[in-house]
mmCIF file of C-alpha atoms and ligand atoms in Angstrom:
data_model
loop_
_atom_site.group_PDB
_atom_site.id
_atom_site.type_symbol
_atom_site.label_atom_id
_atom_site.label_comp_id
_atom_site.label_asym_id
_atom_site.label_seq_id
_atom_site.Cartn_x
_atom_site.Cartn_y
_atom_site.Cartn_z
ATOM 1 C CA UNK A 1 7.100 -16.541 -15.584
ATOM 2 C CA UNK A 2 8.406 -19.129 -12.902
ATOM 3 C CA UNK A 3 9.970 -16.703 -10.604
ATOM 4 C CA UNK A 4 9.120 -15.096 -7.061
ATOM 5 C CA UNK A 5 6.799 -11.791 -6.531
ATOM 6 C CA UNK A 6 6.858 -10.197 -3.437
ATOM 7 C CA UNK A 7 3.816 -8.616 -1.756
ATOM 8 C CA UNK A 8 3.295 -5.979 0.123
ATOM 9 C CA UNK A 9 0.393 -6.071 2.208
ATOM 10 C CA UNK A 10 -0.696 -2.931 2.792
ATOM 11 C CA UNK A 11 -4.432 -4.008 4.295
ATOM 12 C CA UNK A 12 -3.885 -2.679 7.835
ATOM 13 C CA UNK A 13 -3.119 0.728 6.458
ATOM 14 C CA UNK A 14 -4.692 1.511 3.170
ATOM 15 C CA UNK A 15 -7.371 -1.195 3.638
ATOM 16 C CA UNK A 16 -8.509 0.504 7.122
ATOM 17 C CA UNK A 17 -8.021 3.945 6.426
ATOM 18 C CA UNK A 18 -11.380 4.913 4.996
ATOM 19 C CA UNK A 19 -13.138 2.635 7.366
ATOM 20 C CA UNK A 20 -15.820 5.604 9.073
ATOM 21 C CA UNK A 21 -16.816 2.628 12.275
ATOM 22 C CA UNK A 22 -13.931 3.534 14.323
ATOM 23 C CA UNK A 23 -12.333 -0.724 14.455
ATOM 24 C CA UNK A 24 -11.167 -1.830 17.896
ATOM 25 C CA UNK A 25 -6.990 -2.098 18.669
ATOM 26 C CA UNK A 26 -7.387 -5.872 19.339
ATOM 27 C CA UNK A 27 -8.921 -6.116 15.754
ATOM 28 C CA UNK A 28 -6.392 -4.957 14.006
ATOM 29 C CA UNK A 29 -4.022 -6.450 15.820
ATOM 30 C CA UNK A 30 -5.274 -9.876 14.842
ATOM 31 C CA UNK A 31 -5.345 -8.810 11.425
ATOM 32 C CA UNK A 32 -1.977 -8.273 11.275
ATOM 33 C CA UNK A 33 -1.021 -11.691 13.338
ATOM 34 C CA UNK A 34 -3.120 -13.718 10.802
ATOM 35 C CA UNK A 35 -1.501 -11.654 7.629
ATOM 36 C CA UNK A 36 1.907 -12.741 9.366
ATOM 37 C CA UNK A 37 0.358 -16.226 9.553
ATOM 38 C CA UNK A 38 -0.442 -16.586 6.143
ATOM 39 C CA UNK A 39 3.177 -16.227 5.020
ATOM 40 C CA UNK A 40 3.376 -12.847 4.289
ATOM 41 C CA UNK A 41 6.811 -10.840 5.318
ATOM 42 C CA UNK A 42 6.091 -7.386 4.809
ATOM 43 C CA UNK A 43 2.896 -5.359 6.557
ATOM 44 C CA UNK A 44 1.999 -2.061 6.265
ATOM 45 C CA UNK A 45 0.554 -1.975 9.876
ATOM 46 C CA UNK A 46 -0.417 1.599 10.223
ATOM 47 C CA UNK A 47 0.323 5.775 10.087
ATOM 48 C CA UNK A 48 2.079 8.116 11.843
ATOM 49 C CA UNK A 49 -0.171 10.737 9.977
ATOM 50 C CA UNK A 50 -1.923 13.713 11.995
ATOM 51 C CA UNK A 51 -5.542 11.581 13.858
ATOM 52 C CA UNK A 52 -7.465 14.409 12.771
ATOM 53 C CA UNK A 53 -6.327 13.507 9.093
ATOM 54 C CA UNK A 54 -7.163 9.586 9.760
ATOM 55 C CA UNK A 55 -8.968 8.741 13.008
ATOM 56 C CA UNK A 56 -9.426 5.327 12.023
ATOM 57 C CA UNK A 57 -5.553 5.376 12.490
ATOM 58 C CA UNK A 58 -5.059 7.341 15.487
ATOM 59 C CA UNK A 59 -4.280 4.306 17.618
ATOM 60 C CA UNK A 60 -1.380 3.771 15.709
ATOM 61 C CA UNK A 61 1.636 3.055 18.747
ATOM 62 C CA UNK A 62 -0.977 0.966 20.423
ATOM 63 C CA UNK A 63 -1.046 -1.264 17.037
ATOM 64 C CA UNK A 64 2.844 -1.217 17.140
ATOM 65 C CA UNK A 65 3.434 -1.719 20.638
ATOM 66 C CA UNK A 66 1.351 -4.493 20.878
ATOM 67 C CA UNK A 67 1.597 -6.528 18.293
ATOM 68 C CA UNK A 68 3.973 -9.796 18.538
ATOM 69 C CA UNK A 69 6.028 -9.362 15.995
ATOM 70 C CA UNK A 70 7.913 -12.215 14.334
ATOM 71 C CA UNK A 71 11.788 -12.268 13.484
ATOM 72 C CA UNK A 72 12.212 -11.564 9.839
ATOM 73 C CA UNK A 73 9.023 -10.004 9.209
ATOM 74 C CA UNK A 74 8.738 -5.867 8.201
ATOM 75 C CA UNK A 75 6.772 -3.544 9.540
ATOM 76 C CA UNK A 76 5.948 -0.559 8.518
ATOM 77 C CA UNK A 77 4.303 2.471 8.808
ATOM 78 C CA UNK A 78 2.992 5.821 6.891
ATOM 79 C CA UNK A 79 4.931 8.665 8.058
ATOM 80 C CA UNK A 80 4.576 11.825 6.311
ATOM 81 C CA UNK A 81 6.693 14.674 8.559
ATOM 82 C CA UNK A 82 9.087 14.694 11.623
ATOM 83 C CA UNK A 83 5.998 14.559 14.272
ATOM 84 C CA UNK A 84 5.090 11.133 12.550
ATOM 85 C CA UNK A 85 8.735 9.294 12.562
ATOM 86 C CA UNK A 86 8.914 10.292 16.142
ATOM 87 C CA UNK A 87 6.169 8.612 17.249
ATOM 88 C CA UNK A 88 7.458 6.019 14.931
ATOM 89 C CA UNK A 89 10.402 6.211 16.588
ATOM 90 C CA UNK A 90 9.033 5.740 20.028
ATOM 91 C CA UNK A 91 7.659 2.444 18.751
ATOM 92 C CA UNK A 92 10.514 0.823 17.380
ATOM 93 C CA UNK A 93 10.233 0.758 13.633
ATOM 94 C CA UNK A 94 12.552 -0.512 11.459
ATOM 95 C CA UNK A 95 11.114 0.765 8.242
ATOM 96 C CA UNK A 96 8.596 3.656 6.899
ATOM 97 C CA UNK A 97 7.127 4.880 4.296
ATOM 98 C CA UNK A 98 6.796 8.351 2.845
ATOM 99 C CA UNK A 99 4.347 9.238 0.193
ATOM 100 C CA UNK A 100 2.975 12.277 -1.819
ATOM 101 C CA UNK A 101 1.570 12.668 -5.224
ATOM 102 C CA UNK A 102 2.854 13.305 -9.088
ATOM 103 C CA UNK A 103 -0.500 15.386 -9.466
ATOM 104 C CA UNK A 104 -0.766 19.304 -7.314
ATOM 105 C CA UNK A 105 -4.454 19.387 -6.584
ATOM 106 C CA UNK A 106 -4.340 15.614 -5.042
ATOM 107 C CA UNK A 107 -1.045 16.751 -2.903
ATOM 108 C CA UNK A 108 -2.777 19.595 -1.523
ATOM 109 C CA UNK A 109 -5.521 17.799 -0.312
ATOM 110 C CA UNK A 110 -3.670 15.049 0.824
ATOM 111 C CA UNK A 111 -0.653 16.097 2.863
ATOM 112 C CA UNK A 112 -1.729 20.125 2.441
ATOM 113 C CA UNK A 113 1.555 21.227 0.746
ATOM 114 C CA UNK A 114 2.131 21.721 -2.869
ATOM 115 C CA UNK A 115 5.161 19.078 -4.616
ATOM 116 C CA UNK A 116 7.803 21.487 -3.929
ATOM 117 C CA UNK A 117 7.395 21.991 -0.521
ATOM 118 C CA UNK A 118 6.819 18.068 0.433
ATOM 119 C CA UNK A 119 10.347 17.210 -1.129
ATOM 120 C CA UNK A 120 11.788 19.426 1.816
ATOM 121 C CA UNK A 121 9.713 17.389 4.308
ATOM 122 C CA UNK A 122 10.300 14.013 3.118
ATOM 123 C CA UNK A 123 13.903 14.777 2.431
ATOM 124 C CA UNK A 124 14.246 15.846 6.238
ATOM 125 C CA UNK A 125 12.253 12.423 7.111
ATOM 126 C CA UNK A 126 13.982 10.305 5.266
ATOM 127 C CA UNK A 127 17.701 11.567 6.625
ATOM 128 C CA UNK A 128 16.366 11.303 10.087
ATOM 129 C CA UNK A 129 15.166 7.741 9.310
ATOM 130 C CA UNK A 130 17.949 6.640 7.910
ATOM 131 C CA UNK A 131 20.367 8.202 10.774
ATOM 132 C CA UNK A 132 18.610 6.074 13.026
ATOM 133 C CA UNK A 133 19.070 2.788 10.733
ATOM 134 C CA UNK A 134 15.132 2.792 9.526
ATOM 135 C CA UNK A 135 14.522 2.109 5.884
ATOM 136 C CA UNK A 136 12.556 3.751 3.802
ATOM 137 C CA UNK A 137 10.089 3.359 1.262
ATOM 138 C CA UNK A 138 8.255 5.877 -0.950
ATOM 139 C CA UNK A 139 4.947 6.006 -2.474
ATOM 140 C CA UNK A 140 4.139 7.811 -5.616
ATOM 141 C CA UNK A 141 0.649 8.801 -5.622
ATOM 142 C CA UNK A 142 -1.691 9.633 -8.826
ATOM 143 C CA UNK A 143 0.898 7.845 -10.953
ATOM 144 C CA UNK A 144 -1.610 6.918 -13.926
ATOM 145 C CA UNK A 145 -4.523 9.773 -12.856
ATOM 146 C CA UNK A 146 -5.854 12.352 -10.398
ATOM 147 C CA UNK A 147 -9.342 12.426 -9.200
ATOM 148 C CA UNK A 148 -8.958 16.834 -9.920
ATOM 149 C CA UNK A 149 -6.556 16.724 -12.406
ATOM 150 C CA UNK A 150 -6.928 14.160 -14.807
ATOM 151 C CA UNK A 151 -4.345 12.911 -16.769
ATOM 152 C CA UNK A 152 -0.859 12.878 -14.952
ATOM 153 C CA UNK A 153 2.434 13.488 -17.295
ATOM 154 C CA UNK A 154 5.008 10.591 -17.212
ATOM 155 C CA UNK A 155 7.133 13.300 -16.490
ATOM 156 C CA UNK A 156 5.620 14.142 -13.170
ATOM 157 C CA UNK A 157 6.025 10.200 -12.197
ATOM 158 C CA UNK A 158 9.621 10.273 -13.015
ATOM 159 C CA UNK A 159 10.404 13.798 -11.234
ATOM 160 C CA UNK A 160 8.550 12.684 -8.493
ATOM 161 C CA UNK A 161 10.272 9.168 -8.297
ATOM 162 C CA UNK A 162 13.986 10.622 -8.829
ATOM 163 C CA UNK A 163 13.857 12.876 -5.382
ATOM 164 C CA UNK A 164 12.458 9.871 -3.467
ATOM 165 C CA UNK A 165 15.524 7.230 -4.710
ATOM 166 C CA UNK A 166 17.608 10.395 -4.190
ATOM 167 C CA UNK A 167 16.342 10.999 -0.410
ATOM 168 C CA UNK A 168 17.172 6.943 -0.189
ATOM 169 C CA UNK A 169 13.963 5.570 -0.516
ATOM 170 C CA UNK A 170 15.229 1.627 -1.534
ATOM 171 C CA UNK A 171 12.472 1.400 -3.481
ATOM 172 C CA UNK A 172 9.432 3.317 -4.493
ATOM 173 C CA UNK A 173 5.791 2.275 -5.082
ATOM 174 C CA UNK A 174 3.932 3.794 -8.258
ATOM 175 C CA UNK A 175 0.253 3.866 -7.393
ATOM 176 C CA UNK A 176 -2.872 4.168 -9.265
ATOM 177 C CA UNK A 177 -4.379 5.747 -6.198
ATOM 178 C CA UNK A 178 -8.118 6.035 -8.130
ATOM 179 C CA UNK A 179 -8.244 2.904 -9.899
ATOM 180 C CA UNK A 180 -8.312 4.094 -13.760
ATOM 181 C CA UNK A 181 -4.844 2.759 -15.030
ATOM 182 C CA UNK A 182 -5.063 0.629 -17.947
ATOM 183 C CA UNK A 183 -2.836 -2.097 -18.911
ATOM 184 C CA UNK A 184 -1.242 -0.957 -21.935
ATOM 185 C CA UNK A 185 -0.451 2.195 -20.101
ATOM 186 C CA UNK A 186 0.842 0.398 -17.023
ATOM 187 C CA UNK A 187 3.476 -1.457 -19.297
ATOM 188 C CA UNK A 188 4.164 1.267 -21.530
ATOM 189 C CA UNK A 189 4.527 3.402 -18.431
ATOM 190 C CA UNK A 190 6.674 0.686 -16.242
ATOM 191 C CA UNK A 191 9.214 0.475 -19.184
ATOM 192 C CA UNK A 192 10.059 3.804 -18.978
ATOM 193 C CA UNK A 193 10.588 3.852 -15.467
ATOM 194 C CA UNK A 194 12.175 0.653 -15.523
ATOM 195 C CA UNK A 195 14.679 1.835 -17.897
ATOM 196 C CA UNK A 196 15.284 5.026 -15.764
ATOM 197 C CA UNK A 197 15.603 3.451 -12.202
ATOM 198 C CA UNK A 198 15.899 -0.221 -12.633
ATOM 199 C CA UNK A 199 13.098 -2.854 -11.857
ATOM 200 C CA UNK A 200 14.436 -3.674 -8.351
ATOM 201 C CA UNK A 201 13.707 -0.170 -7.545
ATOM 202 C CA UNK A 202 9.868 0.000 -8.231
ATOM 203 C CA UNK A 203 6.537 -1.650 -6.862
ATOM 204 C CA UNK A 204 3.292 -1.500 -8.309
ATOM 205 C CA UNK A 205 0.247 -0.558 -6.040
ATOM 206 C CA UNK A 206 -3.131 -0.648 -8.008
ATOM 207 C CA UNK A 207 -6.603 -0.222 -6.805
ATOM 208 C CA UNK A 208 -9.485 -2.027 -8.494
ATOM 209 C CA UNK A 209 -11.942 0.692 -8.715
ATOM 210 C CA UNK A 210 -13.112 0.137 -12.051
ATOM 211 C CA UNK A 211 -11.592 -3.647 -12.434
ATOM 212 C CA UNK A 212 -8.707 -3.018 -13.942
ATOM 213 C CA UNK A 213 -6.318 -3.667 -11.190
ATOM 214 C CA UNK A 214 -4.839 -7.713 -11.826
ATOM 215 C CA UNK A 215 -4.966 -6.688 -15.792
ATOM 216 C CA UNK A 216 -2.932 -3.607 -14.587
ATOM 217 C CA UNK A 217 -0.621 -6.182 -12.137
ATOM 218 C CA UNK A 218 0.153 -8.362 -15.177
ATOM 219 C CA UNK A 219 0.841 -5.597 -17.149
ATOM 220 C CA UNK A 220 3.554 -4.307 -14.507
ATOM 221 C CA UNK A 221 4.826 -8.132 -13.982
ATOM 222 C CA UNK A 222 5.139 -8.439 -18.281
ATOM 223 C CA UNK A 223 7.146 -5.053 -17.805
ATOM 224 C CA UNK A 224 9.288 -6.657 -15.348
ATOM 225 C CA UNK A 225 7.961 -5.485 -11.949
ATOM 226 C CA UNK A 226 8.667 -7.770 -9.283
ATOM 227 C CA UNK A 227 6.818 -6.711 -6.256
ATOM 228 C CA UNK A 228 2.875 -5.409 -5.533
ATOM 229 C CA UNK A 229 1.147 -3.949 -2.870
ATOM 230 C CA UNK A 230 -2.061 -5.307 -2.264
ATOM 231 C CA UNK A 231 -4.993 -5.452 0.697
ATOM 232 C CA UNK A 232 -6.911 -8.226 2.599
ATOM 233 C CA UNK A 233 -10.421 -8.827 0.794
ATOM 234 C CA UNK A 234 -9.995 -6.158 -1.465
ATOM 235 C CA UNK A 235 -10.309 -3.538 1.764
ATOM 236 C CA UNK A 236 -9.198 0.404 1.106
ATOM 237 C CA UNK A 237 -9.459 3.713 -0.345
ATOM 238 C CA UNK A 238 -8.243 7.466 0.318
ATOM 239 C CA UNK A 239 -9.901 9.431 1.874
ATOM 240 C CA UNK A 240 -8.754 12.574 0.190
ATOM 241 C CA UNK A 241 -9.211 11.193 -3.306
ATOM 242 C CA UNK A 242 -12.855 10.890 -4.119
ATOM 243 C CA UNK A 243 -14.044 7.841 -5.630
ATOM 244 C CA UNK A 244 -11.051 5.797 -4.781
ATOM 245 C CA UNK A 245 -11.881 2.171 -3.629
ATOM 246 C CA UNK A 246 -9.748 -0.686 -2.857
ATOM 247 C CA UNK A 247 -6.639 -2.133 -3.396
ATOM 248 C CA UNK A 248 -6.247 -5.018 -5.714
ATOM 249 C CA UNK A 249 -7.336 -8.285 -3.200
ATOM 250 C CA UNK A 250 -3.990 -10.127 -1.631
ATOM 251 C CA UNK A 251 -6.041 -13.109 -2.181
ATOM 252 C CA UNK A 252 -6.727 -12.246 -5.867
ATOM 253 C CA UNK A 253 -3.078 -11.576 -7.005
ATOM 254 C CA UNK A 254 -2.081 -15.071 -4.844
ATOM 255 C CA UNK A 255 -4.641 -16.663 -6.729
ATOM 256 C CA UNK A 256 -3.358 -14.973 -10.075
ATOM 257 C CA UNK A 257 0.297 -15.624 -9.557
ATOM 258 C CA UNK A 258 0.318 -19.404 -8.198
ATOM 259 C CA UNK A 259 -2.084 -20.114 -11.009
ATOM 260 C CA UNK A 260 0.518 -18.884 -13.714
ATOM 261 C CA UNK A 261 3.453 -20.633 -11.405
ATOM 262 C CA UNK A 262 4.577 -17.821 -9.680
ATOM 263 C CA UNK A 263 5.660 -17.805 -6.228
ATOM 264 C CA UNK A 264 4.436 -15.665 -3.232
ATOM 265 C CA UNK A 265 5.458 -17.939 -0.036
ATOM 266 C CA UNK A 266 1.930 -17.149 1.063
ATOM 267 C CA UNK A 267 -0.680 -19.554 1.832
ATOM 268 C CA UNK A 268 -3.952 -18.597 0.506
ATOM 269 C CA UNK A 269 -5.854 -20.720 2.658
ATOM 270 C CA UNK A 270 -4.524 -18.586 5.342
ATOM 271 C CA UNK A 271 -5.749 -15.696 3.395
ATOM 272 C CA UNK A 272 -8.911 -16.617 2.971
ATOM 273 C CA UNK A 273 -10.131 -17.670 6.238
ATOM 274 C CA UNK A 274 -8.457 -14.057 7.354
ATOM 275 C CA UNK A 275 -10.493 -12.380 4.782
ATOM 276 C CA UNK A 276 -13.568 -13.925 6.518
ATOM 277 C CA UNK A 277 -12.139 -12.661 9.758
ATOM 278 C CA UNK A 278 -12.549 -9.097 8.452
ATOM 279 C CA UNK A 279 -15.877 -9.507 7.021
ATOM 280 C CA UNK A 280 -17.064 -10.993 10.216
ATOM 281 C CA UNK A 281 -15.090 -7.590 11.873
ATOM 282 C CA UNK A 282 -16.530 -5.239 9.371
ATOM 283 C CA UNK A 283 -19.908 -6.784 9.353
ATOM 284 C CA UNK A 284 -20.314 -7.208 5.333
ATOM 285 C CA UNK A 285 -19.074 -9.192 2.330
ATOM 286 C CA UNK A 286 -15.384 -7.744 0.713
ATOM 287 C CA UNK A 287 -14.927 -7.783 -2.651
ATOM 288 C CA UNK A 288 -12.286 -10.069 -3.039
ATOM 289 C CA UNK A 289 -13.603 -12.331 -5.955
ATOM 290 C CA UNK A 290 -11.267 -15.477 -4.605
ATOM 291 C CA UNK A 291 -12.671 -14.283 -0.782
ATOM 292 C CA UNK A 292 -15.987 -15.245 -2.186
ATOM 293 C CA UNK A 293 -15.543 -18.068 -4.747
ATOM 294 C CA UNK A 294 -13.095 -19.520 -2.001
ATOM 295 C CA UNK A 295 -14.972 -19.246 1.825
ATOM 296 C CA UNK A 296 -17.573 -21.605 -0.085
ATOM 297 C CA UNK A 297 -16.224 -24.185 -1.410
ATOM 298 C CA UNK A 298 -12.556 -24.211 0.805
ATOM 299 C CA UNK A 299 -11.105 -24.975 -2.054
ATOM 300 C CA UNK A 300 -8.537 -23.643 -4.823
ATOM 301 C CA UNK A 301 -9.579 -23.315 -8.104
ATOM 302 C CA UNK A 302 -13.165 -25.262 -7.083
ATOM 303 C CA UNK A 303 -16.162 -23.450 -8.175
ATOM 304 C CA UNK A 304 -19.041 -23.960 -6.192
ATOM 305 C CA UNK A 305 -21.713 -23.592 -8.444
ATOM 306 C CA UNK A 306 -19.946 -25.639 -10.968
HETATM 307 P P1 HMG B 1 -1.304 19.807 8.675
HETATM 308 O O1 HMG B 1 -2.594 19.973 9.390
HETATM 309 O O2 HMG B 1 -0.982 20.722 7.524
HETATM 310 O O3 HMG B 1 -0.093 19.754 9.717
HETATM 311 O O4 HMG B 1 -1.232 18.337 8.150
HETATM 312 P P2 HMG B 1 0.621 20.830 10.547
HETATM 313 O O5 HMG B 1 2.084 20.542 10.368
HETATM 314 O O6 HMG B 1 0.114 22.212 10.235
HETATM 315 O O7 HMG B 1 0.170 20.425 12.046
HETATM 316 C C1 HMG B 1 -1.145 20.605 12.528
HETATM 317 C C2 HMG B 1 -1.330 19.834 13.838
HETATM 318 O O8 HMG B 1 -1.249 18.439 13.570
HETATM 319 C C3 HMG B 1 -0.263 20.104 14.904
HETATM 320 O O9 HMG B 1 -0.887 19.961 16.173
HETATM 321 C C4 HMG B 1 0.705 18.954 14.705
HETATM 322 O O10 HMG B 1 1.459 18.629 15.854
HETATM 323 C C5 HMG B 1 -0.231 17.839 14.354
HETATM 324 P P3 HMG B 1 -1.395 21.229 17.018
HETATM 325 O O11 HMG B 1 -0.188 22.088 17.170
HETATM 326 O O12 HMG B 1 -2.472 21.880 16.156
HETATM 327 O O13 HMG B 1 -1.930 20.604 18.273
HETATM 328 N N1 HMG B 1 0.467 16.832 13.546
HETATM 329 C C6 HMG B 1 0.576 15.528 13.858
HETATM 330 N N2 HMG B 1 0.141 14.801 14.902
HETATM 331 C C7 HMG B 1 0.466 13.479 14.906
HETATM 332 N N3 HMG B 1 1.192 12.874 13.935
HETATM 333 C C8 HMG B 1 1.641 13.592 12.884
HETATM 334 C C9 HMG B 1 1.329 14.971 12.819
HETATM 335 N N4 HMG B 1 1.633 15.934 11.918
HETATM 336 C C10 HMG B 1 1.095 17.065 12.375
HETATM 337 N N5 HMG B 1 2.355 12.985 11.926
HETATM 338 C C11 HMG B 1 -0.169 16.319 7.426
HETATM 339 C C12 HMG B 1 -0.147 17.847 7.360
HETATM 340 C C13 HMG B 1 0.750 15.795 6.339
HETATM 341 C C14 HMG B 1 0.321 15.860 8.768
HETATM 342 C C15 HMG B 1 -1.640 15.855 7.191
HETATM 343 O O14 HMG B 1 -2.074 16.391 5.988
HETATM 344 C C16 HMG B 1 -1.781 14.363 7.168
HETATM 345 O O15 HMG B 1 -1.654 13.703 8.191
HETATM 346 N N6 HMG B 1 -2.098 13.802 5.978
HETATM 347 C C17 HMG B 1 -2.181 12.360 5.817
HETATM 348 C C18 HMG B 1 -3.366 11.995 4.974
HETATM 349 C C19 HMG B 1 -3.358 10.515 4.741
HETATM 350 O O16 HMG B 1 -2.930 9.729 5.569
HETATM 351 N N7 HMG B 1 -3.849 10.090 3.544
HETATM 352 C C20 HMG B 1 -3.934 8.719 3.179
HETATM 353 C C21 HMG B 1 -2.597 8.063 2.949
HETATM 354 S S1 HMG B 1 -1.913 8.316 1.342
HETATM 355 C C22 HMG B 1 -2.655 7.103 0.359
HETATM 356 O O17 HMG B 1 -3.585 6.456 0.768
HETATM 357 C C23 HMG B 1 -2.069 6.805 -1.000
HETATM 358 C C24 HMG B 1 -1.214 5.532 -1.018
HETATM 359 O O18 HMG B 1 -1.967 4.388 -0.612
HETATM 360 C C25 HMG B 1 -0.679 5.258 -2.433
HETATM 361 C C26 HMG B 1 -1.746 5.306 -3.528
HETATM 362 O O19 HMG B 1 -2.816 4.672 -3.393
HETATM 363 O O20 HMG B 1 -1.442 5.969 -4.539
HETATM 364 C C27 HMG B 1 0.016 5.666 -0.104
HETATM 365 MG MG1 MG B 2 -3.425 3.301 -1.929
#
């Protein structure tokens, strides 16, 4: 598999989120600065969601306005209705995201609408977006399970997938929001879709809650998915999907790919001494396995206790 994987880093966004110690601007500014660092060229920095939703996100245009941003890098941003792209607007953006679910009961809760009446909304979002040159990128929620609902028909991955290409999302991100994906339903699952909308169309975005998330990433990449979301130290969670944790670790999947020749363009050294930036911000250890095994010995594939 000697070919290039790109990441999305979504640690600013999904990684913060949940975060209940309200993280100063400056913070999370640096995050992002030592993410750019590190190599990687796409960020989800923030959302354009409702503060009340996601106060830990509420100081969203300060994040955007003053962050130095770098020439080729993206940026981007949760927006989920017309309120959210124009402050997303006023900041400059070049690209957004829109998201909902393939399962009811985890819509409702999330974005308080049913499926039917978010395409409306997004649909709206995304024309506006696009009017005013600003990709877009969709997220499919609940792809492989729903904390209410259980089980989640391929079918409702695929209908939900369909109206986001059709809006012009350029590519949309199937996530196991809750963690409980399992490999052979990942590939089974990414064939289908792959074979509907073409690999260049599709991301994975897995969370490790029950540790199934880089079995679930190779089962995307043997599939033929080329690009992953992932989060700083293993950082995130949503808040309106209980039991979620984080996101599969950037510095796991870097570790994972360059290992098995794959390239990233990121540094993991970078990686890991920003990983120790955030659990010096956050005041605790992240569960990023590499984080750990790596802030010890400084070393690649060195295991400190031998
Ligand atoms: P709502 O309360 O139904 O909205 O929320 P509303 O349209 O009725 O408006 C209520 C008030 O909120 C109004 O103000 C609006 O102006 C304001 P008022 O008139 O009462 O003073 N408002 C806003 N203010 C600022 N920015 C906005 C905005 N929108 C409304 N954008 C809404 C509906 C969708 C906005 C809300 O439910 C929401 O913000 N939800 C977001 C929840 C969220 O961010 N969840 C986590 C992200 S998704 C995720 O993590 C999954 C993902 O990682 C993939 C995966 O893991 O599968 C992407
Ligand atoms: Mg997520």
């Amino acid at each position: 598999m000697g070919e290039f994987v790109n990441l999305f880093e979504v640690g600013p966004r999904d990684g913060l989120q949940n975060e209940k110690e309200i993280i100063p601007t400056s913070h999370k500014i640096e995050l992002i600065e030592r993410l750019v660092s590190s190599g990687l060229q796409k960020i989800e920095a923030t959302s354009f969601v409702n503060p009340k939703w996601i106060p830990q996100l509420a100081d969203a245009v300060d994040v955007l306005t003053q962050i130095k941003r770098k020439d080729g890098v993206v940026y981007s941003a949760l927006v989920p209705n017309l309120r959210g792209l124009e402050r997303a607007l006023g900041v400059g953006m070049k690209e957004i995201a829109v998201f909902m679910s393939s399962s009811e009961s985890h819509n409702k809760s999330n974005i308080n609408k049913s499926i039917d009446e978010t395409f409306p909304v997004l649909r709206e979002v995304a024309q506006a977006a696009r009017a005013e040159g600003i990709k877009v990128r969709g997220y499919v929620s609940t792809a492989f399970g729903c904390p209410f609902e259980g089980d989640v028909p391929l079918s409702s991955v695929v209908r939900v997938t369909e109206q986001l290409l059709d809006m012009g999302a350029y590519e949309v991100s199937i996530g196991d929001t809750i963690g409980v994906g399992n490999p052979k339903q990942v590939k089974e699952n990414f064939r289908s879709l792959i074979d509907l909308f073409g690999s260049g169309r599709l991301a994975g975005h897995f969370h490790d809650t029950r540790g199934t998330g880089l079995a679930n990433v190779y089962a995307a990449l043997e599939a033929g998915i080329r690009t992953f979301d992932s989060s700083i130290g293993g950082l995130g969670g949503c808040p309106y999907a209980p039991g979620a944790s984080g996101n599969i670790s950037t510095e796991d999947i870097v570790y994972m790919l360059h290992a098995m020749g794959m390239e990233t363009g990121v540094d993991l050294d970078g990686l890991v001494q920003t990983g120790v930036f955030m659990e010096s911000v956050l005041g605790r250890t992240l569960p990023s396995r590499v984080l750990q095994a790596m802030k010890k010995t400084g070393k690649e594939g060195e295991c400190v206790n031998g």
